[in-house]
Structure formats: C-alpha cells, structure tokens
Amino acid sequence: MNYSFEPIGVIHSPYREKFGIPRQPSLVSAARVRLELLPPYDHPDCVRGLAEFSHVWISFVFHQTMDRGWQPLVRPPRLGGNAKVGVFASRSTHRPNPMGLSLVELISVSVDNGVALELAGADLLDGTPVLDIKPYIPFVESRPDASGGFVDGPPPLLRVEWSEAARRHLAEADAPAGFALLVEQVLAQDPRPAYQDDPERIYGVSLYCYNVRFGIAGGVARVLEILPAA
Ligand code: SAM
C-alpha cells in the first residue's frame, strides 16, 4: 500500500546549503526560520491556539537528499564516522521514507498576510517542504530519565575567532540582525565532516546571501572572510 502526502508549508531558512547546518535542532539557537503555510492550509483557523505553545514538532521531507536512497547501516558523525548503526537507530537523512522530525521554539504566529510561523533553533535547509506541525506537550514528551544511546550529550564546541578582514566585512555587510551570533554558533559546532582535520584547509558555509569562509586548527574556528554568495 502506498500513501502520498503533500506539503502544508515551506521553510525559509538562512541555511542555503547542507554544509554547516547543525546536526540537530536547538544547537544553534540564533537560526531563525520562517515557516510559510501553503494554500489551502494558510487559513488562520488552522493555527488557532498554536501560539500558546512554546515549542512545536516539525515533520518534513529531506527533499535535497531523497533521491540518494538508503542503506540498512549508517555511520553517525557522533561515532567518528567509522562505526555503523542501523538506519532506525540513527537520525540519518538517508532513510526508506526520507522524513525528518525537529523540535523547535515557536517565536510567533502571524496571520496578517497569509499564515507564517517564526521558529528558532531549526536544523532545516531553505526550501524544505513541511508535512505537519504539532504542538510539543512537555508533560508527555519531556523524559529526563531517557537514555540517549550513543548520543550521550551535546557535542564539544569549538572556540570562534574573527580575523580583522572578517570583522571589517561584517561591519560593511548589510547582514540581518543576529548574523554574527549565527556565524559563531554554526562554526562552534564544527561543521567539518567526521575525521577531517586539515588545519590548512579553508571552508565556506552559506548563510543568508553570504559565503562565510573559515579555517579550523587546534580547536579554534577562525572566521576569515564574509563574502557575497556567488
Ligand atoms: N532533526 C531532524 C531529525 O532528526 O529527523 C534532522 C536531523 S538530520 C541529521 C539534520 C541534517 O539534515 C542537517 O544537518 C542537514 O544537513 C540536513 N537537512 C536539513 N534539511 C534538509 C533537507 N530539506 N534535505 C536534505 N537534508 C536536510
């Protein structure tokens, strides 16, 4: 039996490519995204009462990687990229049904011009199709006694420094509010692929319409340049 779903909304996110997106929600609280509801779901009735909740579950499609299929075993970055676990013991994007689930903070609900939710801390790519929104219910879903398996806590953070050039570019750029904090929180997560450690290498991450170029050496991420995205 097959089931088909259609998106109820679309994500507008500062993350313009996969590289640099945190591996789970809430790790980068400075990431603000807008979830725009699509017709016929963009009616104020569909979100009546939602603004009373502080957090929501977003079900979505891993639309950018869904054509790459799936494997029964995956290598989670948290295990260093070598050890394998079953796909259903992981949060891999490559799944039989390429659906994601993220718990995010609900900042506001707007019904003035269509319906849109302002969300914080999302791990979602720009253009992500959203299948469903559900309110988070703390007394049922918060389980401080739960075991986190091989993911036993937040990842260690890198220190982030800015070069003179990057500071100058930042001052000259017409970047959105909170951009510097977003850059710092994203780089502190260490976006490099597991077991890649080349202190000479220069990386670029796309945030809004900027290409943030940086290097990582000795536990420090250094912002080198903030350039307009190509
Ligand atoms: N919190 C969700 C979950 O557990 O289902 C997603 C976890 S998944 C490991 C997070 C990664 O998904 C991000 O780092 C990003 O690389 C990727 N991602 C986010 N949105 C995506 C999209 N629309 N298509 C493909 N990959 C996406």
Tab-separated table of C-alpha atoms and ligand atoms in Angstrom:
chain	number	residue	atom	x	y	z
A	1	MET	CA	0.000	0.000	0.000
A	2	ASN	CA	1.295	3.477	-0.848
A	3	TYR	CA	0.443	6.746	0.810
A	4	SER	CA	1.048	10.145	-0.636
A	5	PHE	CA	1.330	13.431	1.226
A	6	GLU	CA	1.528	16.996	0.080
A	7	PRO	CA	3.445	19.791	1.840
A	8	ILE	CA	1.416	22.037	4.106
A	9	GLY	CA	4.207	24.617	4.169
A	10	VAL	CA	7.713	25.573	3.156
A	11	ILE	CA	10.745	26.685	5.192
A	12	HIS	CA	12.593	29.952	4.553
A	13	SER	CA	15.941	29.487	6.236
A	14	PRO	CA	19.357	31.178	6.438
A	15	TYR	CA	20.875	27.746	5.618
A	16	ARG	CA	21.270	27.836	1.835
A	17	GLU	CA	23.142	24.533	1.574
A	18	LYS	CA	23.501	21.411	3.709
A	19	PHE	CA	27.077	22.080	4.785
A	20	GLY	CA	27.084	23.949	8.092
A	21	ILE	CA	23.542	23.092	9.183
A	22	PRO	CA	23.666	21.797	12.758
A	23	ARG	CA	23.085	18.074	13.121
A	24	GLN	CA	20.086	18.576	15.380
A	25	PRO	CA	17.705	21.416	16.268
A	26	SER	CA	18.312	23.799	19.208
A	27	LEU	CA	22.127	23.514	18.884
A	28	VAL	CA	22.152	26.848	17.019
A	29	SER	CA	19.534	28.968	18.740
A	30	ALA	CA	20.377	32.031	16.612
A	31	ALA	CA	18.999	30.356	13.478
A	32	ARG	CA	15.637	31.960	12.782
A	33	VAL	CA	13.467	30.374	10.115
A	34	ARG	CA	10.030	31.227	8.766
A	35	LEU	CA	7.537	28.500	8.043
A	36	GLU	CA	5.078	29.759	5.452
A	37	LEU	CA	1.851	27.773	5.203
A	38	LEU	CA	0.666	26.946	1.690
A	39	PRO	CA	-2.924	27.101	0.385
A	40	PRO	CA	-5.384	25.764	1.498
A	41	TYR	CA	-3.634	25.425	4.897
A	42	ASP	CA	-2.797	29.141	5.118
A	43	HIS	CA	-6.044	29.888	6.889
A	44	PRO	CA	-5.935	31.418	10.403
A	45	ASP	CA	-8.256	28.640	11.641
A	46	CYS	CA	-5.520	26.050	11.022
A	47	VAL	CA	-3.246	27.660	13.662
A	48	ARG	CA	-5.851	28.847	16.159
A	49	GLY	CA	-4.496	28.149	19.678
A	50	LEU	CA	-0.970	27.278	18.468
A	51	ALA	CA	0.659	30.496	19.762
A	52	GLU	CA	0.026	29.303	23.343
A	53	PHE	CA	2.722	26.644	22.894
A	54	SER	CA	6.412	27.478	23.238
A	55	HIS	CA	7.685	24.625	21.032
A	56	VAL	CA	6.437	22.664	18.044
A	57	TRP	CA	7.362	19.462	16.231
A	58	ILE	CA	8.001	19.969	12.528
A	59	SER	CA	7.699	16.920	10.242
A	60	PHE	CA	9.410	17.495	6.937
A	61	VAL	CA	10.922	15.917	3.833
A	62	PHE	CA	14.696	15.600	3.341
A	63	HIS	CA	13.999	16.854	-0.145
A	64	GLN	CA	17.571	17.585	-1.146
A	65	THR	CA	18.902	14.079	-0.492
A	66	MET	CA	15.844	11.891	-1.046
A	67	ASP	CA	16.976	10.707	-4.480
A	68	ARG	CA	20.097	9.122	-2.951
A	69	GLY	CA	18.242	6.190	-1.411
A	70	TRP	CA	19.135	4.489	1.851
A	71	GLN	CA	21.270	1.747	3.411
A	72	PRO	CA	20.419	-0.506	6.395
A	73	LEU	CA	23.620	0.620	8.163
A	74	VAL	CA	24.847	4.191	8.554
A	75	ARG	CA	27.905	5.850	10.116
A	76	PRO	CA	26.768	8.565	12.532
A	77	PRO	CA	29.170	11.536	12.843
A	78	ARG	CA	28.882	11.212	16.640
A	79	LEU	CA	30.655	7.840	16.421
A	80	GLY	CA	33.531	9.429	14.493
A	81	GLY	CA	32.280	8.389	11.060
A	82	ASN	CA	33.603	4.793	11.277
A	83	ALA	CA	31.282	2.723	13.471
A	84	LYS	CA	27.963	1.673	11.946
A	85	VAL	CA	24.475	1.547	13.434
A	86	GLY	CA	21.135	0.626	11.927
A	87	VAL	CA	19.335	3.321	9.993
A	88	PHE	CA	16.495	3.221	12.528
A	89	ALA	CA	18.994	3.772	15.373
A	90	SER	CA	20.124	6.974	13.678
A	91	ARG	CA	18.845	10.376	12.586
A	92	SER	CA	20.389	9.950	9.141
A	93	THR	CA	18.794	11.875	6.290
A	94	HIS	CA	19.044	8.727	4.112
A	95	ARG	CA	16.002	6.712	5.188
A	96	PRO	CA	13.459	4.437	3.478
A	97	ASN	CA	10.936	7.252	3.885
A	98	PRO	CA	13.047	10.436	3.823
A	99	MET	CA	11.181	12.229	6.587
A	100	GLY	CA	12.688	14.389	9.336
A	101	LEU	CA	11.370	15.465	12.702
A	102	SER	CA	12.617	18.556	14.532
A	103	LEU	CA	11.584	20.134	17.809
A	104	VAL	CA	11.907	23.920	17.527
A	105	GLU	CA	10.992	27.007	19.516
A	106	LEU	CA	7.875	28.828	18.353
A	107	ILE	CA	8.616	32.554	18.474
A	108	SER	CA	5.433	33.879	16.884
A	109	VAL	CA	2.441	33.065	14.713
A	110	SER	CA	1.438	35.631	12.114
A	111	VAL	CA	-1.914	35.590	10.324
A	112	ASP	CA	-1.779	39.072	8.774
A	113	ASN	CA	-0.584	38.262	5.309
A	114	GLY	CA	-1.118	34.522	4.833
A	115	VAL	CA	-0.060	32.368	7.776
A	116	ALA	CA	3.563	32.084	8.907
A	117	LEU	CA	5.386	30.775	11.974
A	118	GLU	CA	8.646	32.309	13.194
A	119	LEU	CA	10.839	29.495	14.595
A	120	ALA	CA	14.187	29.448	16.400
A	121	GLY	CA	16.873	26.792	16.513
A	122	ALA	CA	15.872	24.854	13.398
A	123	ASP	CA	18.189	22.458	11.548
A	124	LEU	CA	16.376	22.944	8.242
A	125	LEU	CA	17.565	23.794	4.754
A	126	ASP	CA	15.999	26.689	2.841
A	127	GLY	CA	13.069	25.375	0.767
A	128	THR	CA	12.390	22.335	2.973
A	129	PRO	CA	8.845	21.038	2.391
A	130	VAL	CA	6.897	20.690	5.654
A	131	LEU	CA	4.375	17.864	6.070
A	132	ASP	CA	2.975	18.630	9.506
A	133	ILE	CA	3.173	20.835	12.614
A	134	LYS	CA	2.282	19.564	16.069
A	135	PRO	CA	2.482	21.294	19.458
A	136	TYR	CA	5.063	19.941	21.910
A	137	ILE	CA	3.442	18.718	25.116
A	138	PRO	CA	6.055	18.808	27.903
A	139	PHE	CA	4.380	16.541	30.449
A	140	VAL	CA	4.151	13.706	27.910
A	141	GLU	CA	7.209	14.282	25.750
A	142	SER	CA	9.894	15.525	28.152
A	143	ARG	CA	11.677	12.456	29.567
A	144	PRO	CA	14.693	13.445	31.703
A	145	ASP	CA	15.101	9.746	32.633
A	146	ALA	CA	15.546	8.706	28.982
A	147	SER	CA	18.709	7.035	27.674
A	148	GLY	CA	20.361	8.770	24.720
A	149	GLY	CA	22.155	5.685	23.387
A	150	PHE	CA	25.400	6.599	21.650
A	151	VAL	CA	24.383	10.292	21.688
A	152	ASP	CA	25.037	10.967	25.331
A	153	GLY	CA	25.177	14.758	25.364
A	154	PRO	CA	25.812	17.845	23.266
A	155	PRO	CA	28.927	17.780	21.093
A	156	PRO	CA	32.023	19.686	22.299
A	157	LEU	CA	32.155	23.248	20.974
A	158	LEU	CA	34.989	24.998	19.152
A	159	ARG	CA	36.125	28.453	20.153
A	160	VAL	CA	35.435	31.014	17.403
A	161	GLU	CA	37.704	33.924	16.497
A	162	TRP	CA	37.316	36.623	13.850
A	163	SER	CA	40.096	37.879	11.591
A	164	GLU	CA	40.440	41.639	11.050
A	165	ALA	CA	39.187	41.226	7.473
A	166	ALA	CA	36.115	39.279	8.586
A	167	ARG	CA	35.276	41.936	11.188
A	168	ARG	CA	35.562	44.604	8.510
A	169	HIS	CA	33.382	42.628	6.079
A	170	LEU	CA	30.799	42.140	8.821
A	171	ALA	CA	30.710	45.868	9.589
A	172	GLU	CA	30.303	46.690	5.886
A	173	ALA	CA	27.696	43.999	5.160
A	174	ASP	CA	24.011	44.721	5.438
A	175	ALA	CA	23.512	41.454	7.313
A	176	PRO	CA	20.327	40.551	9.231
A	177	ALA	CA	20.211	41.104	12.997
A	178	GLY	CA	21.943	38.321	14.898
A	179	PHE	CA	24.133	37.357	11.926
A	180	ALA	CA	27.426	37.418	13.881
A	181	LEU	CA	25.976	35.202	16.604
A	182	LEU	CA	24.618	32.827	13.962
A	183	VAL	CA	28.075	32.552	12.373
A	184	GLU	CA	29.672	31.878	15.755
A	185	GLN	CA	27.132	29.257	16.799
A	186	VAL	CA	27.336	27.462	13.436
A	187	LEU	CA	31.145	27.324	13.414
A	188	ALA	CA	31.318	26.340	17.102
A	189	GLN	CA	29.510	23.126	16.106
A	190	ASP	CA	32.474	22.122	13.907
A	191	PRO	CA	30.729	21.594	10.558
A	192	ARG	CA	33.596	19.576	9.085
A	193	PRO	CA	32.859	16.003	8.025
A	194	ALA	CA	33.838	13.423	10.661
A	195	TYR	CA	37.567	12.701	10.890
A	196	GLN	CA	38.549	15.591	8.560
A	197	ASP	CA	41.317	17.547	10.267
A	198	ASP	CA	43.349	19.713	7.895
A	199	PRO	CA	44.443	22.970	9.566
A	200	GLU	CA	45.387	24.436	6.162
A	201	ARG	CA	42.012	23.874	4.580
A	202	ILE	CA	39.613	26.779	4.013
A	203	TYR	CA	35.908	26.031	4.164
A	204	GLY	CA	32.876	28.068	3.130
A	205	VAL	CA	29.418	27.979	4.615
A	206	SER	CA	26.383	29.708	3.041
A	207	LEU	CA	24.282	31.748	5.458
A	208	TYR	CA	21.631	34.051	4.019
A	209	CYS	CA	23.293	35.602	0.965
A	210	TYR	CA	26.826	35.379	2.368
A	211	ASN	CA	29.650	32.912	1.987
A	212	VAL	CA	31.414	32.687	5.358
A	213	ARG	CA	34.963	31.454	4.818
A	214	PHE	CA	36.787	29.898	7.761
A	215	GLY	CA	39.512	27.519	8.868
A	216	ILE	CA	39.799	25.221	11.886
A	217	ALA	CA	43.024	24.474	13.762
A	218	GLY	CA	43.747	23.392	17.333
A	219	GLY	CA	40.131	23.515	18.493
A	220	VAL	CA	39.619	27.062	17.186
A	221	ALA	CA	37.454	28.079	14.232
A	222	ARG	CA	38.681	31.295	12.658
A	223	VAL	CA	36.336	33.380	10.514
A	224	LEU	CA	38.450	34.589	7.605
A	225	GLU	CA	36.092	36.423	5.269
A	226	ILE	CA	32.411	37.235	4.783
A	227	LEU	CA	31.805	37.405	1.044
A	228	PRO	CA	28.639	37.833	-1.012
A	229	ALA	CA	27.402	34.388	-2.103
A	230	ALA	CA	28.217	33.585	-5.740
B	1	SAM	N1	16.137	16.783	13.450
B	1	SAM	C1	15.870	16.046	12.230
B	1	SAM	C2	15.614	14.601	12.510
B	1	SAM	O1	16.143	14.090	13.494
B	1	SAM	O2	14.885	13.974	11.756
B	1	SAM	C3	17.004	16.190	11.230
B	1	SAM	C4	18.287	15.536	11.648
B	1	SAM	S1	19.394	15.447	10.299
B	1	SAM	C5	20.767	14.583	10.980
B	1	SAM	C6	19.959	17.105	10.244
B	1	SAM	C7	20.628	17.386	8.946
B	1	SAM	O3	19.668	17.272	7.915
B	1	SAM	C8	21.165	18.778	8.813
B	1	SAM	O4	22.454	18.878	9.365
B	1	SAM	C9	21.174	18.979	7.296
B	1	SAM	O5	22.414	18.592	6.768
B	1	SAM	C10	20.114	18.007	6.798
B	1	SAM	N2	18.945	18.648	6.210
B	1	SAM	C11	18.174	19.635	6.723
B	1	SAM	N3	17.164	19.927	5.880
B	1	SAM	C12	17.302	19.099	4.811
B	1	SAM	C13	16.572	18.905	3.596
B	1	SAM	N4	15.482	19.621	3.322
B	1	SAM	N5	17.008	17.965	2.714
B	1	SAM	C14	18.113	17.229	2.984
B	1	SAM	N6	18.841	17.363	4.115
B	1	SAM	C15	18.442	18.292	5.016
